[in-house]
Amino acid sequence: MIGLKIKNDRIRQGMSQSQLAGDDLSRAYISIIESGKAIPSAKILALLAERLGRPLHYFSDDVEETDEEICYAILNRLDNDFLDFDPAVKLLNKVLHLSKDKHLLGTTFLRLFDLFAEHQAFEDILLRRKEAQQSLLDHPDKSLIVRLHMIIAKAFFRTERFLEAKRYYTSALLYGRPQKKCQYEVTQTLIFLGTTNLRLGDIPQAHIHYKEALAHMEYTNFEDLRANIYLGLGKTYSLTGQEQKALHYTNLSLQGFEDIGDQAGAHIAFQNLLILNDRNNSIEYTVEHLQQLYDLYQGRNPFKEASVLEEFAIIHLRSKQYEDAKQFVIRAVQVLEDKNLVHSRALYYSLYGVLEKLLGNENTGNLLIRSSLDLFSRIDARHDVSICQQLLDCPEYRDLGEYFLSLHARGEIFVDNSLGTLS
């Protein structure tokens, strides 16, 4: 049992038998120990424990050894067998219950959280985040802390708690910057911070993060990240009225996604190009291609499906076809109705309220905008609370539709929930 434990720990730490043997022992002797054909002396066991960064009792305590061996057997099964979500979660929870090894607990939490994220179970990640953080608190491999904070931030982002997402992404960046092996994660996190700041309405800060991510690309060759950076820069330039730069970077993004065969990213970039070019393209051209994107997303991706419906609504609002615009917004709200996405739904309610007021339903419109304001207040989205108040206070002599469109064009109102393929 001791030999198997040494072997499992060596493999998990990425060491070869020769590295573990060092200058004092031979690779063949390590192989004999690991196969159970020899039991190391107390002196040799102490030497191996030191090289593996373990206390001596980790290998000599029979009670702990039994539990740890069960844990390794479970993890080996998960490595080799394809299990459904519920059985896999049950086994990982068993490891977390049995193991007393903080290193094993930390890596197991990461596996569990990856599984939760893969199945969109983001609330489960948030419920157990403090327990997971505690397991990695003093871990020498800070890259694991970077990964943990990134996945917690993603869970906050996907449940639209953007201030918390920003806090965890910032923490991941703090841990990741000094780690040479975390350059991919650092660049990813800069992109995520850019997107999160866009959702918070802080366009200048978003632009800074995207530019810093692009600077990181001088030392790396992560083409998937490059395409997402270009996508973000296209958005920030668009929202600050720099249309030519916005078109340039969004075209670069589209080309980048196509070059690496990322169809999902290419579709997002193409949608952004449609929006950027809507003044140059005919309405028929824009509507035709938005419909193609809608057909692609319908029933598959509710966030992007709703964002295309919002674009249809904006097109009809510009044409002063308020009733048609309202029907598209209602459909967008319905798509997200059973999703726990307070921020997105609140944004659609504010547009819904504007359209009701433009149709002459003043009380209904104000009620919807106030509902939106209340939802934003609940999640501490102060920028959006301010926008709702501006919509409520819009003077009668101003065209409310034009006022809303001017806020939308400046990025004051921003609905699309997914800016890239990484989030």
Short mmCIF file of C-alpha atoms in Angstrom, two decimals:
data_model
loop_
_atom_site.label_atom_id
_atom_site.label_comp_id
_atom_site.label_asym_id
_atom_site.label_seq_id
_atom_site.Cartn_x
_atom_site.Cartn_y
_atom_site.Cartn_z
CA MET A 1 0.00 0.00 0.00
CA ILE A 2 2.88 2.38 0.79
CA GLY A 3 4.41 1.71 -2.63
CA LEU A 4 1.15 2.43 -4.45
CA LYS A 5 0.74 5.62 -2.48
CA ILE A 6 4.25 6.77 -3.41
CA LYS A 7 3.56 5.96 -7.06
CA ASN A 8 0.24 7.82 -7.12
CA ASP A 9 1.72 10.87 -5.44
CA ARG A 10 4.76 10.90 -7.74
CA ILE A 11 2.60 10.70 -10.88
CA ARG A 12 0.21 13.35 -9.63
CA GLN A 13 3.14 15.74 -9.11
CA GLY A 14 4.52 15.05 -12.58
CA MET A 15 7.76 13.42 -11.37
CA SER A 16 9.54 10.56 -13.08
CA GLN A 17 10.96 7.62 -11.11
CA SER A 18 14.47 8.90 -11.86
CA GLN A 19 13.62 12.35 -10.48
CA LEU A 20 12.24 10.82 -7.30
CA ALA A 21 15.31 8.59 -6.96
CA GLY A 22 17.69 11.53 -7.27
CA ASP A 23 21.38 10.83 -6.71
CA ASP A 24 20.84 8.70 -3.63
CA LEU A 25 18.69 5.89 -5.08
CA SER A 26 18.20 4.15 -8.40
CA ARG A 27 15.16 4.31 -10.68
CA ALA A 28 14.96 0.51 -10.51
CA TYR A 29 14.74 0.59 -6.70
CA ILE A 30 11.89 3.14 -6.86
CA SER A 31 10.12 0.81 -9.31
CA ILE A 32 10.51 -2.13 -6.90
CA ILE A 33 9.11 -0.06 -4.00
CA GLU A 34 6.16 1.15 -6.06
CA SER A 35 5.30 -2.38 -7.18
CA GLY A 36 5.15 -3.51 -3.53
CA LYS A 37 8.08 -5.95 -3.85
CA ALA A 38 10.14 -3.99 -1.32
CA ILE A 39 9.31 -1.95 1.77
CA PRO A 40 11.56 1.11 2.20
CA SER A 41 13.42 1.61 5.44
CA ALA A 42 12.41 4.46 7.73
CA LYS A 43 15.39 6.49 6.47
CA ILE A 44 14.52 6.01 2.79
CA LEU A 45 10.82 6.61 3.44
CA ALA A 46 11.69 9.90 5.14
CA LEU A 47 13.83 10.85 2.11
CA LEU A 48 11.03 10.05 -0.35
CA ALA A 49 8.45 11.88 1.78
CA GLU A 50 10.68 14.98 1.77
CA ARG A 51 11.09 14.88 -2.03
CA LEU A 52 7.33 14.51 -2.47
CA GLY A 53 6.68 17.34 -0.05
CA ARG A 54 4.79 15.11 2.38
CA PRO A 55 4.97 14.55 6.13
CA LEU A 56 6.28 11.09 7.04
CA HIS A 57 2.98 10.00 8.60
CA TYR A 58 1.28 10.50 5.23
CA PHE A 59 2.96 7.26 4.09
CA SER A 60 3.13 5.43 7.41
CA ASP A 61 -0.31 6.00 8.99
CA ASP A 62 -2.38 2.95 8.11
CA VAL A 63 -5.78 4.52 8.86
CA GLU A 64 -5.14 7.57 6.69
CA GLU A 65 -3.59 5.36 4.06
CA THR A 66 -6.78 3.38 3.62
CA ASP A 67 -8.90 6.47 3.06
CA GLU A 68 -6.38 8.02 0.70
CA GLU A 69 -6.09 4.83 -1.33
CA ILE A 70 -9.88 4.79 -1.71
CA CYS A 71 -9.68 8.39 -2.92
CA TYR A 72 -7.01 7.55 -5.50
CA ALA A 73 -9.03 4.57 -6.70
CA ILE A 74 -12.05 6.83 -7.17
CA LEU A 75 -10.05 9.41 -9.10
CA ASN A 76 -8.47 6.70 -11.27
CA ARG A 77 -11.96 5.48 -12.10
CA LEU A 78 -13.05 8.99 -13.06
CA ASP A 79 -9.96 9.30 -15.27
CA ASN A 80 -10.70 6.07 -17.11
CA ASP A 81 -14.51 5.80 -17.16
CA PHE A 82 -17.04 8.13 -18.73
CA LEU A 83 -19.67 8.80 -16.06
CA ASP A 84 -22.85 10.84 -16.16
CA PHE A 85 -23.05 14.09 -14.18
CA ASP A 86 -24.75 12.82 -11.02
CA PRO A 87 -22.56 9.71 -10.47
CA ALA A 88 -19.41 11.74 -11.13
CA VAL A 89 -20.46 14.43 -8.65
CA LYS A 90 -21.25 11.74 -6.06
CA LEU A 91 -17.79 10.18 -6.41
CA LEU A 92 -15.98 13.51 -6.22
CA ASN A 93 -17.94 14.41 -3.11
CA LYS A 94 -16.87 11.09 -1.60
CA VAL A 95 -13.22 12.02 -2.14
CA LEU A 96 -13.84 15.40 -0.50
CA HIS A 97 -15.43 13.63 2.46
CA LEU A 98 -12.70 11.00 2.91
CA SER A 99 -9.46 12.81 2.16
CA LYS A 100 -7.44 14.74 4.72
CA ASP A 101 -4.81 15.74 2.16
CA LYS A 102 -5.20 19.46 1.37
CA HIS A 103 -3.48 19.08 -2.01
CA LEU A 104 -5.86 16.32 -3.03
CA LEU A 105 -8.84 18.27 -1.70
CA GLY A 106 -7.88 21.33 -3.74
CA THR A 107 -7.44 19.50 -7.03
CA THR A 108 -10.65 17.53 -6.42
CA PHE A 109 -12.60 20.76 -5.89
CA LEU A 110 -11.25 22.02 -9.22
CA ARG A 111 -12.44 18.83 -10.94
CA LEU A 112 -15.84 19.18 -9.30
CA PHE A 113 -16.17 22.86 -10.26
CA ASP A 114 -15.12 22.11 -13.86
CA LEU A 115 -17.88 19.52 -13.94
CA PHE A 116 -20.41 21.99 -12.50
CA ALA A 117 -19.40 24.63 -15.08
CA GLU A 118 -19.65 22.14 -17.95
CA HIS A 119 -23.26 21.44 -16.92
CA GLN A 120 -24.12 25.11 -16.23
CA ALA A 121 -24.51 24.41 -12.48
CA PHE A 122 -23.01 27.77 -11.52
CA GLU A 123 -24.99 28.21 -8.31
CA ASP A 124 -23.43 24.97 -7.01
CA ILE A 125 -19.98 26.49 -7.55
CA LEU A 126 -20.94 29.61 -5.63
CA LEU A 127 -22.43 27.64 -2.75
CA ARG A 128 -19.15 25.78 -2.19
CA ARG A 129 -16.62 28.39 -3.18
CA LYS A 130 -15.44 29.24 0.36
CA GLU A 131 -14.85 25.58 1.17
CA ALA A 132 -12.81 25.21 -2.02
CA GLN A 133 -10.82 28.38 -1.34
CA GLN A 134 -9.95 27.12 2.13
CA SER A 135 -8.61 23.85 0.69
CA LEU A 136 -6.13 25.76 -1.50
CA LEU A 137 -5.30 28.54 0.95
CA ASP A 138 -1.70 27.51 1.67
CA HIS A 139 -1.04 25.47 -1.46
CA PRO A 140 2.41 26.11 -2.94
CA ASP A 141 1.15 25.81 -6.54
CA LYS A 142 -0.51 29.19 -7.05
CA SER A 143 -1.67 28.21 -10.54
CA LEU A 144 -4.37 26.12 -8.86
CA ILE A 145 -5.58 29.21 -6.98
CA VAL A 146 -5.64 31.11 -10.28
CA ARG A 147 -7.82 28.40 -11.85
CA LEU A 148 -10.15 28.31 -8.85
CA HIS A 149 -10.67 32.08 -8.77
CA MET A 150 -11.27 32.13 -12.53
CA ILE A 151 -13.97 29.49 -12.35
CA ILE A 152 -15.66 31.20 -9.37
CA ALA A 153 -15.55 34.50 -11.29
CA LYS A 154 -17.11 32.76 -14.30
CA ALA A 155 -19.93 31.46 -12.09
CA PHE A 156 -20.60 34.99 -10.82
CA PHE A 157 -20.47 36.36 -14.38
CA ARG A 158 -22.84 33.76 -15.78
CA THR A 159 -25.31 34.45 -12.95
CA GLU A 160 -24.94 38.19 -13.71
CA ARG A 161 -23.29 39.25 -10.45
CA PHE A 162 -20.71 41.31 -12.24
CA LEU A 163 -19.13 43.16 -9.32
CA GLU A 164 -18.31 39.85 -7.62
CA ALA A 165 -17.04 38.46 -10.94
CA LYS A 166 -14.72 41.45 -11.31
CA ARG A 167 -13.38 40.93 -7.77
CA TYR A 168 -12.48 37.28 -8.41
CA TYR A 169 -11.01 37.95 -11.85
CA THR A 170 -8.85 40.67 -10.30
CA SER A 171 -7.72 38.22 -7.64
CA ALA A 172 -6.89 35.59 -10.30
CA LEU A 173 -4.80 38.19 -12.10
CA LEU A 174 -2.95 39.04 -8.89
CA TYR A 175 -2.01 35.39 -8.28
CA GLY A 176 -1.33 34.66 -11.95
CA ARG A 177 0.99 37.49 -12.98
CA PRO A 178 4.09 36.15 -11.12
CA GLN A 179 3.57 32.59 -12.48
CA LYS A 180 5.34 31.95 -15.77
CA LYS A 181 3.19 28.89 -16.45
CA CYS A 182 0.00 30.99 -16.09
CA GLN A 183 0.50 33.27 -19.10
CA TYR A 184 -2.49 31.79 -20.94
CA GLU A 185 -4.68 32.23 -17.84
CA VAL A 186 -3.42 35.79 -17.30
CA THR A 187 -4.34 36.75 -20.87
CA GLN A 188 -7.71 35.01 -20.50
CA THR A 189 -8.40 36.86 -17.27
CA LEU A 190 -7.60 40.23 -18.85
CA ILE A 191 -10.18 39.44 -21.55
CA PHE A 192 -12.72 38.40 -18.93
CA LEU A 193 -12.10 41.62 -17.00
CA GLY A 194 -12.66 43.58 -20.20
CA THR A 195 -15.99 41.84 -20.81
CA THR A 196 -17.04 42.18 -17.16
CA ASN A 197 -16.29 45.90 -17.19
CA LEU A 198 -18.37 46.25 -20.35
CA ARG A 199 -21.27 44.69 -18.50
CA LEU A 200 -20.70 47.15 -15.65
CA GLY A 201 -20.74 50.07 -18.10
CA ASP A 202 -17.07 50.95 -17.57
CA ILE A 203 -16.00 51.10 -21.21
CA PRO A 204 -12.63 52.91 -20.65
CA GLN A 205 -11.52 50.27 -18.14
CA ALA A 206 -12.70 47.47 -20.45
CA HIS A 207 -10.61 48.96 -23.25
CA ILE A 208 -7.53 49.10 -21.00
CA HIS A 209 -7.87 45.40 -20.16
CA TYR A 210 -8.30 44.38 -23.81
CA LYS A 211 -5.26 46.43 -24.83
CA GLU A 212 -3.17 44.87 -22.07
CA ALA A 213 -4.31 41.42 -23.18
CA LEU A 214 -3.23 42.28 -26.73
CA ALA A 215 0.18 43.36 -25.43
CA HIS A 216 0.52 39.95 -23.75
CA MET A 217 0.03 38.32 -27.14
CA GLU A 218 3.47 39.56 -28.23
CA TYR A 219 4.99 36.78 -26.11
CA THR A 220 2.45 34.03 -26.80
CA ASN A 221 0.68 32.41 -29.71
CA PHE A 222 -2.83 31.79 -28.40
CA GLU A 223 -4.86 32.46 -31.52
CA ASP A 224 -8.20 31.71 -29.80
CA LEU A 225 -7.42 34.47 -27.30
CA ARG A 226 -6.30 36.88 -30.02
CA ALA A 227 -9.65 36.57 -31.82
CA ASN A 228 -11.53 37.27 -28.59
CA ILE A 229 -9.33 40.30 -27.83
CA TYR A 230 -10.08 41.73 -31.28
CA LEU A 231 -13.78 41.13 -30.66
CA GLY A 232 -13.63 43.05 -27.39
CA LEU A 233 -11.66 45.93 -28.90
CA GLY A 234 -14.17 46.12 -31.72
CA LYS A 235 -16.91 46.52 -29.14
CA THR A 236 -15.14 49.20 -27.07
CA TYR A 237 -14.26 51.22 -30.19
CA SER A 238 -17.86 50.91 -31.35
CA LEU A 239 -19.21 52.11 -28.02
CA THR A 240 -16.91 55.15 -28.07
CA GLY A 241 -17.95 56.15 -31.60
CA GLN A 242 -14.74 55.07 -33.38
CA GLU A 243 -16.49 53.17 -36.15
CA GLN A 244 -13.52 52.59 -38.47
CA LYS A 245 -11.42 51.05 -35.69
CA ALA A 246 -14.43 49.05 -34.56
CA LEU A 247 -14.89 47.63 -38.06
CA HIS A 248 -11.15 46.92 -38.36
CA TYR A 249 -10.89 44.91 -35.14
CA THR A 250 -14.21 43.12 -35.60
CA ASN A 251 -13.13 42.03 -39.09
CA LEU A 252 -9.83 40.81 -37.63
CA SER A 253 -11.83 38.89 -35.04
CA LEU A 254 -14.04 37.27 -37.67
CA GLN A 255 -10.99 36.25 -39.69
CA GLY A 256 -9.26 34.92 -36.58
CA PHE A 257 -12.22 32.76 -35.55
CA GLU A 258 -12.56 31.43 -39.10
CA ASP A 259 -8.85 30.61 -39.28
CA ILE A 260 -9.03 28.42 -36.16
CA GLY A 261 -12.37 26.86 -37.14
CA ASP A 262 -14.32 28.44 -34.27
CA GLN A 263 -17.80 28.75 -35.76
CA ALA A 264 -19.42 30.03 -32.57
CA GLY A 265 -16.92 32.89 -32.36
CA ALA A 266 -17.31 33.65 -36.06
CA HIS A 267 -21.08 33.93 -35.64
CA ILE A 268 -20.68 36.43 -32.79
CA ALA A 269 -18.19 38.52 -34.77
CA PHE A 270 -20.48 38.42 -37.81
CA GLN A 271 -23.44 39.59 -35.69
CA ASN A 272 -21.33 42.50 -34.42
CA LEU A 273 -20.36 43.39 -37.99
CA LEU A 274 -24.01 43.42 -39.01
CA ILE A 275 -24.76 45.86 -36.21
CA LEU A 276 -21.74 48.04 -37.06
CA ASN A 277 -22.69 48.11 -40.73
CA ASP A 278 -26.43 48.58 -40.31
CA ARG A 279 -26.18 52.18 -41.51
CA ASN A 280 -24.39 51.09 -44.68
CA ASN A 281 -26.37 47.91 -45.32
CA SER A 282 -29.99 47.90 -46.34
CA ILE A 283 -32.49 46.97 -43.63
CA GLU A 284 -33.40 43.94 -45.74
CA TYR A 285 -29.79 42.71 -45.75
CA THR A 286 -29.41 43.18 -41.99
CA VAL A 287 -32.73 41.51 -41.22
CA GLU A 288 -31.99 38.59 -43.52
CA HIS A 289 -28.66 37.81 -41.86
CA LEU A 290 -29.96 38.40 -38.34
CA GLN A 291 -32.68 35.88 -39.14
CA GLN A 292 -30.02 33.36 -40.14
CA LEU A 293 -28.29 33.89 -36.79
CA TYR A 294 -31.60 33.62 -34.96
CA ASP A 295 -32.32 30.30 -36.67
CA LEU A 296 -28.90 29.11 -35.56
CA TYR A 297 -29.35 30.13 -31.91
CA GLN A 298 -33.05 29.35 -31.42
CA GLY A 299 -33.51 26.68 -28.78
CA ARG A 300 -29.74 26.20 -28.48
CA ASN A 301 -28.37 29.35 -26.88
CA PRO A 302 -30.96 31.50 -25.06
CA PHE A 303 -28.53 34.38 -24.40
CA LYS A 304 -27.64 34.88 -28.04
CA GLU A 305 -31.19 34.13 -29.18
CA ALA A 306 -32.46 36.95 -26.97
CA SER A 307 -29.67 39.29 -28.14
CA VAL A 308 -30.70 38.81 -31.80
CA LEU A 309 -34.34 39.50 -30.88
CA GLU A 310 -33.14 42.69 -29.19
CA GLU A 311 -31.38 43.74 -32.40
CA PHE A 312 -34.63 43.19 -34.32
CA ALA A 313 -36.38 45.40 -31.75
CA ILE A 314 -33.77 48.15 -32.14
CA ILE A 315 -34.14 48.08 -35.95
CA HIS A 316 -37.91 48.53 -35.64
CA LEU A 317 -37.47 51.22 -32.98
CA ARG A 318 -35.24 53.20 -35.36
CA SER A 319 -37.96 52.88 -38.01
CA LYS A 320 -40.56 54.01 -35.43
CA GLN A 321 -42.40 50.71 -35.80
CA TYR A 322 -43.04 50.57 -32.08
CA GLU A 323 -45.57 47.73 -31.97
CA ASP A 324 -43.30 45.41 -33.98
CA ALA A 325 -40.35 46.37 -31.79
CA LYS A 326 -42.42 45.61 -28.69
CA GLN A 327 -43.27 42.10 -29.94
CA PHE A 328 -39.58 41.30 -30.39
CA VAL A 329 -38.78 42.50 -26.86
CA ILE A 330 -41.62 40.40 -25.44
CA ARG A 331 -40.16 37.37 -27.19
CA ALA A 332 -36.70 38.15 -25.78
CA VAL A 333 -38.14 38.38 -22.26
CA GLN A 334 -39.94 35.06 -22.76
CA VAL A 335 -36.73 33.34 -23.90
CA LEU A 336 -35.05 34.30 -20.61
CA GLU A 337 -38.12 33.97 -18.39
CA ASP A 338 -37.09 30.71 -16.73
CA LYS A 339 -33.44 31.75 -16.46
CA ASN A 340 -32.06 33.30 -13.28
CA LEU A 341 -30.67 36.29 -15.18
CA VAL A 342 -31.90 39.37 -13.38
CA HIS A 343 -29.61 41.83 -15.18
CA SER A 344 -30.55 40.81 -18.74
CA ARG A 345 -34.26 40.65 -17.98
CA ALA A 346 -34.14 44.06 -16.32
CA LEU A 347 -32.50 45.57 -19.41
CA TYR A 348 -35.21 44.14 -21.64
CA TYR A 349 -37.91 45.46 -19.28
CA SER A 350 -36.48 48.97 -19.62
CA LEU A 351 -36.71 48.76 -23.44
CA TYR A 352 -40.19 47.26 -23.11
CA GLY A 353 -41.20 50.21 -20.93
CA VAL A 354 -39.81 52.74 -23.42
CA LEU A 355 -41.84 51.13 -26.22
CA GLU A 356 -45.04 51.11 -24.13
CA LYS A 357 -44.60 54.84 -23.47
CA LEU A 358 -44.00 55.48 -27.17
CA LEU A 359 -47.26 53.61 -27.89
CA GLY A 360 -49.07 55.96 -25.54
CA ASN A 361 -49.26 53.60 -22.56
CA GLU A 362 -47.57 56.00 -20.14
CA ASN A 363 -48.46 54.25 -16.88
CA THR A 364 -47.57 50.77 -18.12
CA GLY A 365 -44.28 52.06 -19.52
CA ASN A 366 -43.30 53.80 -16.29
CA LEU A 367 -44.25 50.69 -14.29
CA LEU A 368 -41.97 48.52 -16.46
CA ILE A 369 -39.06 50.97 -16.20
CA ARG A 370 -39.53 51.20 -12.42
CA SER A 371 -39.58 47.38 -12.25
CA SER A 372 -36.31 47.40 -14.16
CA LEU A 373 -34.89 49.99 -11.77
CA ASP A 374 -35.91 47.88 -8.76
CA LEU A 375 -34.26 44.78 -10.23
CA PHE A 376 -31.05 46.68 -10.87
CA SER A 377 -31.12 48.06 -7.32
CA ARG A 378 -31.46 44.54 -5.96
CA ILE A 379 -28.19 43.46 -7.63
CA ASP A 380 -26.42 46.78 -6.95
CA ALA A 381 -26.12 47.66 -10.65
CA ARG A 382 -25.75 51.38 -9.96
CA HIS A 383 -24.94 52.42 -13.52
CA ASP A 384 -28.12 50.80 -14.82
CA VAL A 385 -30.18 52.28 -11.96
CA SER A 386 -28.99 55.70 -13.11
CA ILE A 387 -29.99 54.97 -16.73
CA CYS A 388 -33.48 53.86 -15.67
CA GLN A 389 -33.86 57.06 -13.68
CA GLN A 390 -32.83 59.06 -16.75
CA LEU A 391 -35.47 57.27 -18.81
CA LEU A 392 -38.12 58.04 -16.19
CA ASP A 393 -37.02 61.69 -16.01
CA CYS A 394 -36.79 62.20 -19.79
CA PRO A 395 -38.49 65.57 -20.44
CA GLU A 396 -41.65 65.56 -22.55
CA TYR A 397 -40.12 67.71 -25.29
CA ARG A 398 -37.54 65.01 -26.07
CA ASP A 399 -38.29 62.02 -28.30
CA LEU A 400 -37.96 59.12 -25.83
CA GLY A 401 -37.16 56.66 -28.63
CA GLU A 402 -34.32 58.80 -29.96
CA TYR A 403 -33.09 59.36 -26.42
CA PHE A 404 -33.00 55.60 -25.77
CA LEU A 405 -31.20 54.98 -29.07
CA SER A 406 -28.60 57.64 -28.23
CA LEU A 407 -27.91 55.91 -24.89
CA HIS A 408 -27.72 52.54 -26.67
CA ALA A 409 -25.30 53.87 -29.30
CA ARG A 410 -22.99 55.30 -26.61
CA GLY A 411 -22.94 51.98 -24.76
CA GLU A 412 -24.87 53.40 -21.82
CA ILE A 413 -27.43 50.64 -22.43
CA PHE A 414 -25.88 47.33 -23.39
CA VAL A 415 -27.91 44.16 -23.52
CA ASP A 416 -25.93 41.39 -25.24
CA ASN A 417 -24.94 38.85 -22.57
CA SER A 418 -22.11 37.09 -24.41
CA LEU A 419 -19.29 39.01 -26.08
CA GLY A 420 -17.07 36.12 -26.97
CA THR A 421 -16.46 32.41 -26.90
CA LEU A 422 -14.55 32.38 -23.60
CA SER A 423 -17.23 33.53 -21.18
#
